């Protein structure tokens, strides 16, 4: 009886060891499978080093210069200045669709993000670049002149000439305030807005004229501020 019980125990221990052995094999197989899966996924990327992967970005060319260009990311209208790839300017023009291959984070002019390649995929994109973005890329105050044609104690007439490629549209005039200098002492002075009457600056616009790139405006602020006093120096 004792011998039979001992044989049963040996059989039970043997089964337990066999099951443990099978579990170990299953665990090792799972670890191997996961490792191979990760390896195959990593092989989809070209690794520059441990921290820099090759990535691509679709964009539209906004402006081109000697050392790089301004692009608009496809889909979200984000503006980025980038350097050229080693091939340099291969014939980039405003409105082209390009694919940028880069490494080391989002590409930016002068950053550590390296531009590996820029390909032109379409000569003329169907996406229209908004005027506000074109102005950001190519606008200079050096191309804008403002001249005052007339000024009195009740109003002003001025003219703006905007010679930029896409001039601003100034609408029905520019909002303004008239400030009065207050001298507290010989060495201390400050400015406060002159007392306003019950009207809006928009009601003071007498002439609002836009012809091509020339904007003419005339204001009569007597309804808003009254007649201005003679300036005291």
mmCIF file of C-alpha atoms in Angstrom:
data_model
loop_
_atom_site.group_PDB
_atom_site.id
_atom_site.type_symbol
_atom_site.label_atom_id
_atom_site.label_comp_id
_atom_site.label_asym_id
_atom_site.label_seq_id
_atom_site.Cartn_x
_atom_site.Cartn_y
_atom_site.Cartn_z
ATOM 1 C CA UNK A 1 0.000 0.000 0.000
ATOM 2 C CA UNK A 2 2.836 2.352 0.931
ATOM 3 C CA UNK A 3 4.635 1.483 -2.303
ATOM 4 C CA UNK A 4 1.527 2.190 -4.401
ATOM 5 C CA UNK A 5 1.030 5.556 -2.673
ATOM 6 C CA UNK A 6 4.688 6.410 -3.320
ATOM 7 C CA UNK A 7 4.327 5.513 -7.012
ATOM 8 C CA UNK A 8 1.252 7.740 -7.257
ATOM 9 C CA UNK A 9 3.183 10.621 -5.718
ATOM 10 C CA UNK A 10 6.054 10.098 -8.154
ATOM 11 C CA UNK A 11 3.599 10.117 -11.055
ATOM 12 C CA UNK A 12 1.953 13.319 -9.732
ATOM 13 C CA UNK A 13 5.310 15.067 -9.318
ATOM 14 C CA UNK A 14 6.277 13.962 -12.810
ATOM 15 C CA UNK A 15 3.073 15.426 -14.272
ATOM 16 C CA UNK A 16 3.627 18.715 -12.424
ATOM 17 C CA UNK A 17 7.187 18.939 -13.777
ATOM 18 C CA UNK A 18 5.935 18.148 -17.279
ATOM 19 C CA UNK A 19 3.252 20.878 -17.085
ATOM 20 C CA UNK A 20 5.819 23.398 -15.756
ATOM 21 C CA UNK A 21 8.153 22.447 -18.626
ATOM 22 C CA UNK A 22 5.361 22.986 -21.174
ATOM 23 C CA UNK A 23 4.500 26.390 -19.610
ATOM 24 C CA UNK A 24 8.150 27.428 -19.810
ATOM 25 C CA UNK A 25 8.223 26.476 -23.508
ATOM 26 C CA UNK A 26 5.013 28.466 -24.146
ATOM 27 C CA UNK A 27 6.417 31.538 -22.345
ATOM 28 C CA UNK A 28 9.656 31.335 -24.322
ATOM 29 C CA UNK A 29 7.696 30.997 -27.574
ATOM 30 C CA UNK A 30 5.624 34.076 -26.725
ATOM 31 C CA UNK A 31 8.741 36.091 -25.840
ATOM 32 C CA UNK A 32 10.393 35.038 -29.108
ATOM 33 C CA UNK A 33 7.251 35.960 -31.127
ATOM 34 C CA UNK A 34 6.940 39.383 -29.498
ATOM 35 C CA UNK A 35 10.614 40.035 -30.085
ATOM 36 C CA UNK A 36 10.344 39.099 -33.753
ATOM 37 C CA UNK A 37 7.220 41.277 -34.165
ATOM 38 C CA UNK A 38 8.959 44.307 -32.654
ATOM 39 C CA UNK A 39 11.981 43.654 -34.817
ATOM 40 C CA UNK A 40 9.866 43.486 -37.975
ATOM 41 C CA UNK A 41 8.060 46.722 -37.033
ATOM 42 C CA UNK A 42 11.344 48.505 -36.391
ATOM 43 C CA UNK A 43 12.599 47.378 -39.775
ATOM 44 C CA UNK A 44 9.904 49.555 -41.373
ATOM 45 C CA UNK A 45 11.928 52.641 -40.337
ATOM 46 C CA UNK A 46 15.408 53.678 -41.361
ATOM 47 C CA UNK A 47 17.367 54.328 -38.173
ATOM 48 C CA UNK A 48 19.936 57.132 -38.272
ATOM 49 C CA UNK A 49 20.878 56.560 -34.654
ATOM 50 C CA UNK A 50 19.097 55.408 -31.514
ATOM 51 C CA UNK A 51 17.015 58.578 -31.273
ATOM 52 C CA UNK A 52 16.539 59.790 -34.872
ATOM 53 C CA UNK A 53 14.119 58.151 -37.302
ATOM 54 C CA UNK A 54 13.459 59.105 -40.893
ATOM 55 C CA UNK A 55 10.023 60.682 -41.324
ATOM 56 C CA UNK A 56 8.145 62.404 -44.152
ATOM 57 C CA UNK A 57 5.884 65.433 -44.423
ATOM 58 C CA UNK A 58 3.620 66.631 -47.233
ATOM 59 C CA UNK A 59 3.617 70.393 -47.785
ATOM 60 C CA UNK A 60 3.042 73.240 -50.229
ATOM 61 C CA UNK A 61 5.765 75.731 -51.171
ATOM 62 C CA UNK A 62 4.870 79.275 -50.051
ATOM 63 C CA UNK A 63 8.085 81.209 -50.743
ATOM 64 C CA UNK A 64 11.591 80.413 -52.005
ATOM 65 C CA UNK A 65 14.883 82.134 -51.141
ATOM 66 C CA UNK A 66 18.615 81.533 -51.562
ATOM 67 C CA UNK A 67 19.161 79.213 -48.597
ATOM 68 C CA UNK A 68 15.774 77.627 -48.028
ATOM 69 C CA UNK A 69 12.047 78.094 -48.328
ATOM 70 C CA UNK A 70 8.809 78.622 -46.454
ATOM 71 C CA UNK A 71 6.327 75.753 -46.590
ATOM 72 C CA UNK A 72 2.726 75.225 -45.487
ATOM 73 C CA UNK A 73 2.032 71.792 -43.990
ATOM 74 C CA UNK A 74 -0.634 69.920 -45.880
ATOM 75 C CA UNK A 75 -3.901 69.856 -43.940
ATOM 76 C CA UNK A 76 -3.353 72.289 -41.056
ATOM 77 C CA UNK A 77 -1.878 75.466 -42.673
ATOM 78 C CA UNK A 78 1.130 75.454 -40.309
ATOM 79 C CA UNK A 79 3.980 77.635 -41.631
ATOM 80 C CA UNK A 80 7.584 76.392 -41.345
ATOM 81 C CA UNK A 81 10.879 77.822 -42.620
ATOM 82 C CA UNK A 82 13.247 75.048 -43.694
ATOM 83 C CA UNK A 83 16.680 74.692 -45.254
ATOM 84 C CA UNK A 84 17.231 72.908 -48.556
ATOM 85 C CA UNK A 85 18.461 69.325 -48.720
ATOM 86 C CA UNK A 86 21.988 68.708 -50.005
ATOM 87 C CA UNK A 87 20.674 68.922 -53.611
ATOM 88 C CA UNK A 88 19.814 72.587 -53.010
ATOM 89 C CA UNK A 89 17.116 74.382 -54.972
ATOM 90 C CA UNK A 90 15.979 71.894 -57.609
ATOM 91 C CA UNK A 91 13.451 74.258 -59.152
ATOM 92 C CA UNK A 92 11.089 75.031 -56.286
ATOM 93 C CA UNK A 93 8.257 77.471 -56.963
ATOM 94 C CA UNK A 94 5.343 78.850 -55.004
ATOM 95 C CA UNK A 95 2.326 76.543 -55.133
ATOM 96 C CA UNK A 96 4.184 73.281 -55.703
ATOM 97 C CA UNK A 97 3.361 70.203 -53.635
ATOM 98 C CA UNK A 98 6.413 68.566 -52.065
ATOM 99 C CA UNK A 99 7.282 65.623 -49.820
ATOM 100 C CA UNK A 100 10.029 66.353 -47.290
ATOM 101 C CA UNK A 101 12.095 63.520 -45.827
ATOM 102 C CA UNK A 102 13.752 64.574 -42.569
ATOM 103 C CA UNK A 103 15.207 63.318 -39.306
ATOM 104 C CA UNK A 104 15.603 64.516 -35.724
ATOM 105 C CA UNK A 105 12.215 66.108 -35.046
ATOM 106 C CA UNK A 106 10.052 68.623 -36.892
ATOM 107 C CA UNK A 107 12.199 70.369 -39.515
ATOM 108 C CA UNK A 108 12.896 74.037 -38.933
ATOM 109 C CA UNK A 109 15.363 76.537 -40.318
ATOM 110 C CA UNK A 110 18.627 76.425 -38.422
ATOM 111 C CA UNK A 111 17.527 73.568 -36.153
ATOM 112 C CA UNK A 112 19.161 70.161 -35.643
ATOM 113 C CA UNK A 113 16.447 68.544 -37.743
ATOM 114 C CA UNK A 114 18.226 67.378 -40.903
ATOM 115 C CA UNK A 115 16.484 67.587 -44.268
ATOM 116 C CA UNK A 116 17.419 64.407 -46.110
ATOM 117 C CA UNK A 117 15.434 64.947 -49.325
ATOM 118 C CA UNK A 118 12.746 67.193 -50.848
ATOM 119 C CA UNK A 119 10.759 65.850 -53.791
ATOM 120 C CA UNK A 120 8.384 67.856 -56.004
ATOM 121 C CA UNK A 121 5.250 65.716 -56.395
ATOM 122 C CA UNK A 122 2.970 68.229 -58.137
ATOM 123 C CA UNK A 123 3.768 71.441 -59.976
ATOM 124 C CA UNK A 124 0.516 73.220 -59.041
ATOM 125 C CA UNK A 125 -1.447 72.298 -55.944
ATOM 126 C CA UNK A 126 -5.244 72.425 -55.892
ATOM 127 C CA UNK A 127 -5.007 73.957 -52.405
ATOM 128 C CA UNK A 128 -5.074 77.770 -52.472
ATOM 129 C CA UNK A 129 -2.593 79.437 -50.137
ATOM 130 C CA UNK A 130 -4.497 82.036 -48.052
ATOM 131 C CA UNK A 131 -3.474 85.687 -48.498
ATOM 132 C CA UNK A 132 -2.685 85.988 -44.781
ATOM 133 C CA UNK A 133 -0.049 83.251 -45.154
ATOM 134 C CA UNK A 134 1.411 84.741 -48.329
ATOM 135 C CA UNK A 135 1.775 88.054 -46.478
ATOM 136 C CA UNK A 136 3.570 86.352 -43.598
ATOM 137 C CA UNK A 137 6.118 84.925 -46.007
ATOM 138 C CA UNK A 138 6.567 87.955 -48.252
ATOM 139 C CA UNK A 139 5.630 91.297 -46.695
ATOM 140 C CA UNK A 140 7.758 94.279 -45.746
ATOM 141 C CA UNK A 141 6.871 97.569 -44.089
ATOM 142 C CA UNK A 142 9.608 99.090 -46.274
ATOM 143 C CA UNK A 143 7.127 98.824 -49.135
ATOM 144 C CA UNK A 144 4.490 100.871 -47.271
ATOM 145 C CA UNK A 145 4.361 104.668 -47.126
ATOM 146 C CA UNK A 146 1.935 106.851 -45.154
ATOM 147 C CA UNK A 147 1.456 110.519 -45.870
ATOM 148 C CA UNK A 148 -0.751 113.085 -44.105
ATOM 149 C CA UNK A 149 -2.478 115.357 -46.592
ATOM 150 C CA UNK A 150 -4.259 117.563 -44.079
ATOM 151 C CA UNK A 151 -4.688 117.850 -40.314
ATOM 152 C CA UNK A 152 -6.681 120.324 -38.212
ATOM 153 C CA UNK A 153 -8.277 120.533 -34.771
ATOM 154 C CA UNK A 154 -11.348 118.657 -36.095
ATOM 155 C CA UNK A 155 -9.926 115.982 -38.373
ATOM 156 C CA UNK A 156 -7.251 114.419 -40.539
ATOM 157 C CA UNK A 157 -6.832 113.204 -44.125
ATOM 158 C CA UNK A 158 -4.143 110.614 -44.893
ATOM 159 C CA UNK A 159 -3.058 108.218 -47.620
ATOM 160 C CA UNK A 160 -1.464 104.739 -47.470
ATOM 161 C CA UNK A 161 0.444 103.328 -50.441
ATOM 162 C CA UNK A 162 1.128 99.600 -50.055
ATOM 163 C CA UNK A 163 3.508 98.310 -52.748
ATOM 164 C CA UNK A 164 3.740 94.746 -51.430
ATOM 165 C CA UNK A 165 2.776 91.905 -53.762
ATOM 166 C CA UNK A 166 -0.396 91.343 -51.729
ATOM 167 C CA UNK A 167 -1.274 94.651 -50.034
ATOM 168 C CA UNK A 168 -3.441 94.780 -46.939
ATOM 169 C CA UNK A 169 -7.096 95.698 -47.204
ATOM 170 C CA UNK A 170 -7.743 98.405 -44.653
ATOM 171 C CA UNK A 171 -11.522 98.166 -44.630
ATOM 172 C CA UNK A 172 -13.504 101.203 -43.514
ATOM 173 C CA UNK A 173 -10.567 102.883 -41.858
ATOM 174 C CA UNK A 174 -8.342 102.269 -38.865
ATOM 175 C CA UNK A 175 -9.461 102.512 -35.251
ATOM 176 C CA UNK A 176 -7.778 105.311 -33.339
ATOM 177 C CA UNK A 177 -7.622 107.243 -30.072
ATOM 178 C CA UNK A 178 -6.573 110.806 -29.356
ATOM 179 C CA UNK A 179 -4.352 111.111 -26.289
ATOM 180 C CA UNK A 180 -3.787 114.225 -24.259
ATOM 181 C CA UNK A 181 -0.478 114.986 -22.588
ATOM 182 C CA UNK A 182 -0.741 115.727 -18.880
ATOM 183 C CA UNK A 183 2.200 117.424 -17.235
ATOM 184 C CA UNK A 184 2.325 116.800 -13.513
ATOM 185 C CA UNK A 185 5.602 118.633 -12.965
ATOM 186 C CA UNK A 186 8.616 119.881 -14.900
ATOM 187 C CA UNK A 187 10.039 116.360 -14.958
ATOM 188 C CA UNK A 188 6.927 114.172 -14.930
ATOM 189 C CA UNK A 189 4.320 113.832 -17.680
ATOM 190 C CA UNK A 190 1.998 111.158 -19.056
ATOM 191 C CA UNK A 191 -0.785 110.639 -21.625
ATOM 192 C CA UNK A 192 -4.485 109.943 -21.148
ATOM 193 C CA UNK A 193 -7.249 109.560 -23.711
ATOM 194 C CA UNK A 194 -9.124 112.758 -24.380
ATOM 195 C CA UNK A 195 -12.688 112.707 -23.050
ATOM 196 C CA UNK A 196 -14.939 110.871 -25.502
ATOM 197 C CA UNK A 197 -18.426 111.883 -26.516
ATOM 198 C CA UNK A 198 -21.282 109.453 -27.103
ATOM 199 C CA UNK A 199 -20.332 108.090 -30.545
ATOM 200 C CA UNK A 200 -17.949 105.617 -32.223
ATOM 201 C CA UNK A 201 -14.770 106.294 -34.182
ATOM 202 C CA UNK A 202 -16.498 104.587 -37.151
ATOM 203 C CA UNK A 203 -18.924 107.499 -37.316
ATOM 204 C CA UNK A 204 -16.006 109.873 -37.856
ATOM 205 C CA UNK A 205 -14.933 108.280 -41.189
ATOM 206 C CA UNK A 206 -15.865 110.771 -43.913
ATOM 207 C CA UNK A 207 -13.946 109.294 -46.874
ATOM 208 C CA UNK A 208 -12.920 105.636 -47.336
ATOM 209 C CA UNK A 209 -11.474 104.992 -50.775
ATOM 210 C CA UNK A 210 -9.307 102.153 -52.118
ATOM 211 C CA UNK A 211 -7.917 102.244 -55.648
ATOM 212 C CA UNK A 212 -5.450 99.459 -56.464
ATOM 213 C CA UNK A 213 -2.773 99.720 -53.767
ATOM 214 C CA UNK A 214 -3.674 103.238 -52.591
ATOM 215 C CA UNK A 215 -5.992 103.787 -49.616
ATOM 216 C CA UNK A 216 -7.340 107.247 -48.782
ATOM 217 C CA UNK A 217 -9.096 108.056 -45.502
ATOM 218 C CA UNK A 218 -10.591 111.235 -44.060
ATOM 219 C CA UNK A 219 -11.811 111.568 -40.449
ATOM 220 C CA UNK A 220 -13.786 114.283 -38.720
ATOM 221 C CA UNK A 221 -13.501 113.575 -34.985
ATOM 222 C CA UNK A 222 -15.467 116.588 -33.764
ATOM 223 C CA UNK A 223 -18.466 114.357 -32.923
ATOM 224 C CA UNK A 224 -16.186 112.036 -30.940
ATOM 225 C CA UNK A 225 -13.691 114.344 -29.233
ATOM 226 C CA UNK A 226 -14.863 117.861 -30.032
ATOM 227 C CA UNK A 227 -12.411 120.477 -31.252
ATOM 228 C CA UNK A 228 -8.858 119.962 -30.116
ATOM 229 C CA UNK A 229 -7.198 122.713 -28.124
ATOM 230 C CA UNK A 230 -4.031 124.425 -29.273
ATOM 231 C CA UNK A 231 -0.994 122.346 -28.379
ATOM 232 C CA UNK A 232 1.050 123.650 -25.479
ATOM 233 C CA UNK A 233 4.790 122.962 -25.741
#
